[in-house]
């Protein structure tokens, strides 16, 4: 599982996509910063989305607040993704409010050596299969999940194919 | 077996485990579920997926951006255009590419035709699920007409690979407008015929009304989307709630169900076909001339560093792509949010207290595509 050799023509100084928040996005960002002040979040704007990074110990509290607050009203979990950054994981929650029609992203950083994060099933029931998938493909422990059986892989599959270290593209066909 | 035959012992029903699939024609692919029944009632249901897991997300990390589009074709293999659109839009948003008007309009036509084709397939197979053999003939007759348009436009009936980052691979054929003018009345008539044939059939109503009810609260909690969510009474459609491409220029309704039963899920789709036809008529009337590819998009695409999440309204629901780019010619991470995945999850709630005879009807009403569920 060696580090991949650098790709040819790789540009080390690739530009970064800048923020492009509209008026509603700016207002939402201020509102989020206000409501989550006690959690000391890192708030940033990525393209047209507000991204809030919170400590994983307080994730469930934060999501409960976001879901319960009348003005925020994030009642719909759109997507839960796990991203492997080689030294840490990022668990990304894309939230949506069906009534208010606004969106936000909540992020949690999980170190490699302690790959655990609380399950959000108590807040969003639909996170069940997403978390099983994250456990399956990335070996991330979702603490409190009632049933972390393999979902996409078969029982007894060796390794975590979602991780960057999994040899997936280094095969010789011929 | 010796015993006193005259003593009467109360007969208890045993809880019975029934395995369905993965090789079963009514599971719409390789899907397995285990159903525990007490007599005729379902006590518990557990779905097993993953038989078609090809690792599309991980495969994408090893391909150039334009090569990934072919992988998206193979996710939801009955609504390929919609998948391609989502992925192309994600890169375009990251790069800030402005897609030419003509390309946007043609994309909308293709996506809406694809929606009708997908719903017609659902219509046919749902008929089979409840035991009606005729609907599939009508459904496939009209679907075939759409497929021939797809073939003329993209050169392929199924795996089109037609959308490109910044536009389209090629312009539509010169007789496209005439073909569409011929196709649309046929489709409009076809949809009405389909509706009259099945929707209010006595037997069909008995098999689908009040069966597999998914309440509004459950649908939202489980993250269901598309026709499943709308049938439960939530007027959520990404085309309206967060308009993408040029959808904000067209006038159409979002059909919503009342009870969230199988019939509502079916009828929302029939209504959606009518709305899609309405959209296509408007697009054709406004279709401008001009380039079909944005200027300045290179063959090898290198979007800036960053992450983007884009969602579109797939025939099955809210299809999302979360793309992380590290500035190279290959994506760093692609996460796909497949609508069927979440809708299938909600099926456990629909099956509660249902009869075992309705299992296939409920599964059919969710309209899953396993290529997308398993990725």
XYZ file of C-alpha atoms in Angstrom, chain B residues 64-364:
301
model
C -10.145 11.682 -15.767
C -13.155 13.926 -15.263
C -14.575 13.248 -18.706
C -14.139 9.521 -18.219
C -16.139 9.612 -15.001
C -19.240 10.620 -16.981
C -19.366 7.098 -18.411
C -19.426 5.705 -14.878
C -22.383 7.913 -14.054
C -24.258 6.431 -17.003
C -24.018 3.101 -15.296
C -25.425 4.183 -11.957
C -29.085 4.630 -12.624
C -29.291 2.875 -15.948
C -32.795 4.051 -16.788
C -32.160 7.754 -16.238
C -28.651 8.187 -17.585
C -29.044 11.746 -18.809
C -30.047 12.973 -15.379
C -26.973 11.399 -13.797
C -24.628 12.824 -16.397
C -26.168 16.240 -15.924
C -25.529 16.209 -12.180
C -21.884 15.332 -12.509
C -21.256 17.825 -15.310
C -23.018 20.529 -13.306
C -20.828 19.812 -10.278
C -17.642 20.446 -12.264
C -19.144 23.438 -14.044
C -20.081 24.986 -10.716
C -16.598 24.406 -9.352
C -14.934 25.859 -12.437
C -17.451 28.639 -12.925
C -18.194 27.577 -16.496
C -21.178 29.213 -18.157
C -22.937 26.633 -20.337
C -24.375 28.027 -23.603
C -28.134 28.466 -23.762
C -28.702 25.954 -26.531
C -26.843 23.247 -24.652
C -28.852 23.977 -21.490
C -32.136 23.685 -23.373
C -31.157 20.443 -25.097
C -30.071 19.068 -21.731
C -33.474 19.854 -20.278
C -35.251 18.163 -23.205
C -33.124 15.038 -22.799
C -33.578 14.926 -19.038
C -37.331 15.324 -19.233
C -37.629 12.709 -21.987
C -35.545 10.466 -19.794
C -37.898 11.104 -16.892
C -40.860 10.050 -19.015
C -39.000 6.962 -20.259
C -38.120 6.034 -16.691
C -41.673 6.533 -15.431
C -43.035 4.504 -18.359
C -40.750 1.666 -17.361
C -42.034 2.021 -13.816
C -45.599 2.051 -15.105
C -45.084 -1.197 -16.994
C -43.260 -3.072 -14.269
C -45.594 -1.823 -11.558
C -48.435 -3.266 -13.592
C -46.629 -6.593 -13.648
C -46.069 -6.362 -9.903
C -49.793 -6.142 -9.211
C -50.545 -8.826 -11.791
C -51.607 -6.765 -14.793
C -49.858 -7.884 -17.957
C -51.086 -5.248 -20.404
C -49.484 -2.038 -19.032
C -45.960 -3.128 -19.875
C -46.937 -3.376 -23.556
C -48.205 0.207 -23.558
C -45.351 1.468 -21.437
C -42.698 -0.069 -23.619
C -44.377 1.048 -26.843
C -43.939 4.680 -25.840
C -40.589 4.138 -24.181
C -39.295 2.683 -27.415
C -40.211 5.873 -29.253
C -38.197 7.897 -26.749
C -35.280 5.496 -27.006
C -35.111 5.979 -30.755
C -34.818 9.738 -30.193
C -32.007 9.070 -27.714
C -30.312 6.904 -30.269
C -30.594 9.560 -32.931
C -29.234 12.254 -30.626
C -26.494 10.476 -28.729
C -25.808 7.392 -30.816
C -26.652 4.992 -28.012
C -29.878 3.628 -26.627
C -28.750 3.182 -23.051
C -25.284 4.416 -22.134
C -25.413 7.774 -23.837
C -22.289 9.581 -22.619
C -23.677 12.681 -24.301
C -23.218 15.557 -21.848
C -19.816 17.135 -21.475
C -18.410 19.562 -18.982
C -19.418 22.874 -20.527
C -22.018 21.577 -22.933
C -22.749 18.632 -25.168
C -20.689 16.213 -27.208
C -22.467 17.111 -30.442
C -25.492 19.008 -31.611
C -28.828 17.301 -32.134
C -29.544 15.895 -35.632
C -31.001 18.242 -38.227
C -34.406 16.575 -38.171
C -34.630 16.734 -34.383
C -37.470 19.218 -34.301
C -39.589 17.231 -36.747
C -38.959 14.070 -34.814
C -39.996 15.772 -31.578
C -43.123 17.232 -33.203
C -44.050 13.688 -34.228
C -43.137 12.185 -30.877
C -44.894 14.593 -28.521
C -48.526 13.988 -29.644
C -47.844 10.250 -29.566
C -46.504 10.516 -26.033
C -49.309 12.767 -24.861
C -51.835 10.292 -26.179
C -49.788 7.404 -24.813
C -49.716 8.800 -21.287
C -53.482 9.324 -21.342
C -53.982 5.759 -22.558
C -51.741 4.448 -19.810
C -53.657 6.457 -17.238
C -57.046 5.231 -18.464
C -55.871 1.649 -18.679
C -54.644 1.178 -15.140
C -55.121 4.052 -12.707
C -58.767 3.564 -11.751
C -59.026 -0.132 -12.432
C -61.013 -1.747 -9.624
C -58.503 -4.525 -8.996
C -55.579 -2.140 -9.211
C -57.180 0.203 -6.678
C -57.808 -2.709 -4.332
C -54.187 -3.760 -4.549
C -52.648 -0.311 -4.072
C -55.010 1.939 -2.087
C -53.980 2.297 1.586
C -51.181 -0.206 1.078
C -47.668 0.598 2.231
C -48.463 3.967 3.747
C -45.487 6.206 4.427
C -46.423 9.217 6.528
C -45.065 12.662 5.878
C -42.945 12.665 9.042
C -41.458 9.251 8.291
C -40.675 10.191 4.707
C -38.749 13.267 5.846
C -36.996 11.428 8.667
C -35.836 8.642 6.380
C -34.602 11.122 3.808
C -36.928 9.858 1.080
C -37.130 12.038 -1.989
C -38.737 12.360 -5.370
C -42.113 10.742 -6.039
C -41.940 8.837 -2.739
C -41.623 12.041 -0.729
C -44.152 13.913 -2.842
C -46.685 11.097 -2.579
C -46.502 11.557 1.190
C -47.609 15.145 0.784
C -44.353 17.123 0.779
C -44.167 19.437 -2.245
C -40.402 19.119 -2.618
C -38.911 19.141 -6.075
C -35.342 20.283 -6.634
C -36.358 21.776 -9.967
C -38.552 24.199 -8.029
C -37.010 24.484 -4.582
C -33.499 25.048 -5.879
C -33.774 25.592 -9.624
C -30.795 24.436 -11.652
C -29.939 24.695 -15.332
C -32.809 26.672 -16.943
C -35.716 25.063 -15.098
C -36.779 28.390 -13.576
C -37.918 29.560 -17.011
C -40.625 26.953 -17.465
C -44.062 26.688 -16.027
C -44.978 23.356 -14.494
C -46.675 21.944 -11.430
C -45.357 19.647 -8.748
C -47.873 16.834 -8.271
C -48.344 15.892 -4.627
C -50.083 12.880 -3.123
C -52.328 12.836 -0.078
C -51.880 9.604 1.818
C -48.483 8.289 0.824
C -49.782 4.856 -0.174
C -48.769 2.820 -3.223
C -51.443 4.366 -5.386
C -50.268 7.879 -4.577
C -46.708 6.947 -5.444
C -47.956 5.535 -8.715
C -50.189 8.417 -9.617
C -47.616 11.103 -8.773
C -45.460 9.569 -11.486
C -48.281 9.535 -14.032
C -48.883 13.214 -13.320
C -45.166 13.900 -13.573
C -45.100 12.502 -17.090
C -47.742 15.071 -18.071
C -45.744 17.863 -16.452
C -42.572 16.732 -18.213
C -44.375 16.841 -21.546
C -45.479 20.370 -20.688
C -41.872 21.332 -20.008
C -40.627 19.784 -23.258
C -43.243 21.723 -25.256
C -42.037 24.962 -23.675
C -38.369 24.133 -24.211
C -38.954 23.333 -27.885
C -40.782 26.608 -28.361
C -37.869 28.557 -26.849
C -34.958 26.452 -28.157
C -32.341 28.971 -29.315
C -29.576 28.542 -31.867
C -25.969 28.934 -30.974
C -22.939 27.061 -29.741
C -23.307 23.851 -27.761
C -20.002 23.970 -25.968
C -18.672 26.627 -23.623
C -15.550 28.374 -24.890
C -12.328 27.747 -23.051
C -13.060 24.309 -21.633
C -10.052 22.117 -22.274
C -9.987 18.452 -23.091
C -8.249 17.613 -19.838
C -10.232 19.296 -17.136
C -8.504 20.568 -14.009
C -11.018 22.282 -11.747
C -9.720 24.454 -8.923
C -9.264 23.035 -5.454
C -12.448 22.918 -3.480
C -15.575 20.981 -2.850
C -19.015 21.244 -4.300
C -22.348 19.572 -3.744
C -24.872 19.642 -6.550
C -28.321 18.093 -6.586
C -30.816 17.593 -9.358
C -34.233 16.046 -9.613
C -33.744 12.549 -10.947
C -36.837 10.493 -11.917
C -36.302 8.676 -8.627
C -35.654 11.719 -6.496
C -32.969 14.041 -5.270
C -29.733 12.913 -6.900
C -26.659 14.561 -5.422
C -22.969 14.573 -6.150
C -20.397 15.681 -3.606
C -17.167 16.350 -5.422
C -13.852 17.124 -3.758
C -11.179 18.378 -6.113
C -7.491 18.692 -5.316
C -6.733 20.651 -8.447
C -5.561 17.685 -10.508
C -7.135 16.084 -13.562
C -8.844 13.400 -11.474
C -11.406 13.875 -8.721
C -10.153 13.440 -5.166
C -13.435 12.103 -3.883
C -16.820 11.609 -5.473
C -19.731 10.864 -3.198
C -22.996 10.009 -4.849
C -26.282 10.518 -3.099
C -28.546 8.001 -4.781
C -32.254 8.683 -4.247
C -33.223 4.992 -4.440
C -30.806 4.216 -1.608
C -32.764 6.395 0.783
C -36.163 5.462 -0.626
C -35.315 1.805 -0.155
C -34.374 2.522 3.431
C -37.797 3.997 4.009
C -39.359 0.769 2.761
C -39.031 -0.778 6.204
C -41.530 1.781 7.443
C -43.908 1.111 4.544
C -43.892 -2.629 5.180
C -44.971 -2.326 8.777
C -48.098 -4.434 9.301
C -48.527 -5.058 5.602
C -49.623 -8.410 4.217
C -47.035 -10.661 2.688
C -48.907 -10.503 -0.625
C -48.240 -6.757 -0.769
C -44.470 -6.976 -0.417
C -43.919 -6.987 -4.155
C -46.395 -4.156 -4.696
C -44.693 -1.964 -2.089
C -41.249 -2.703 -3.495
C -42.509 -1.932 -6.986
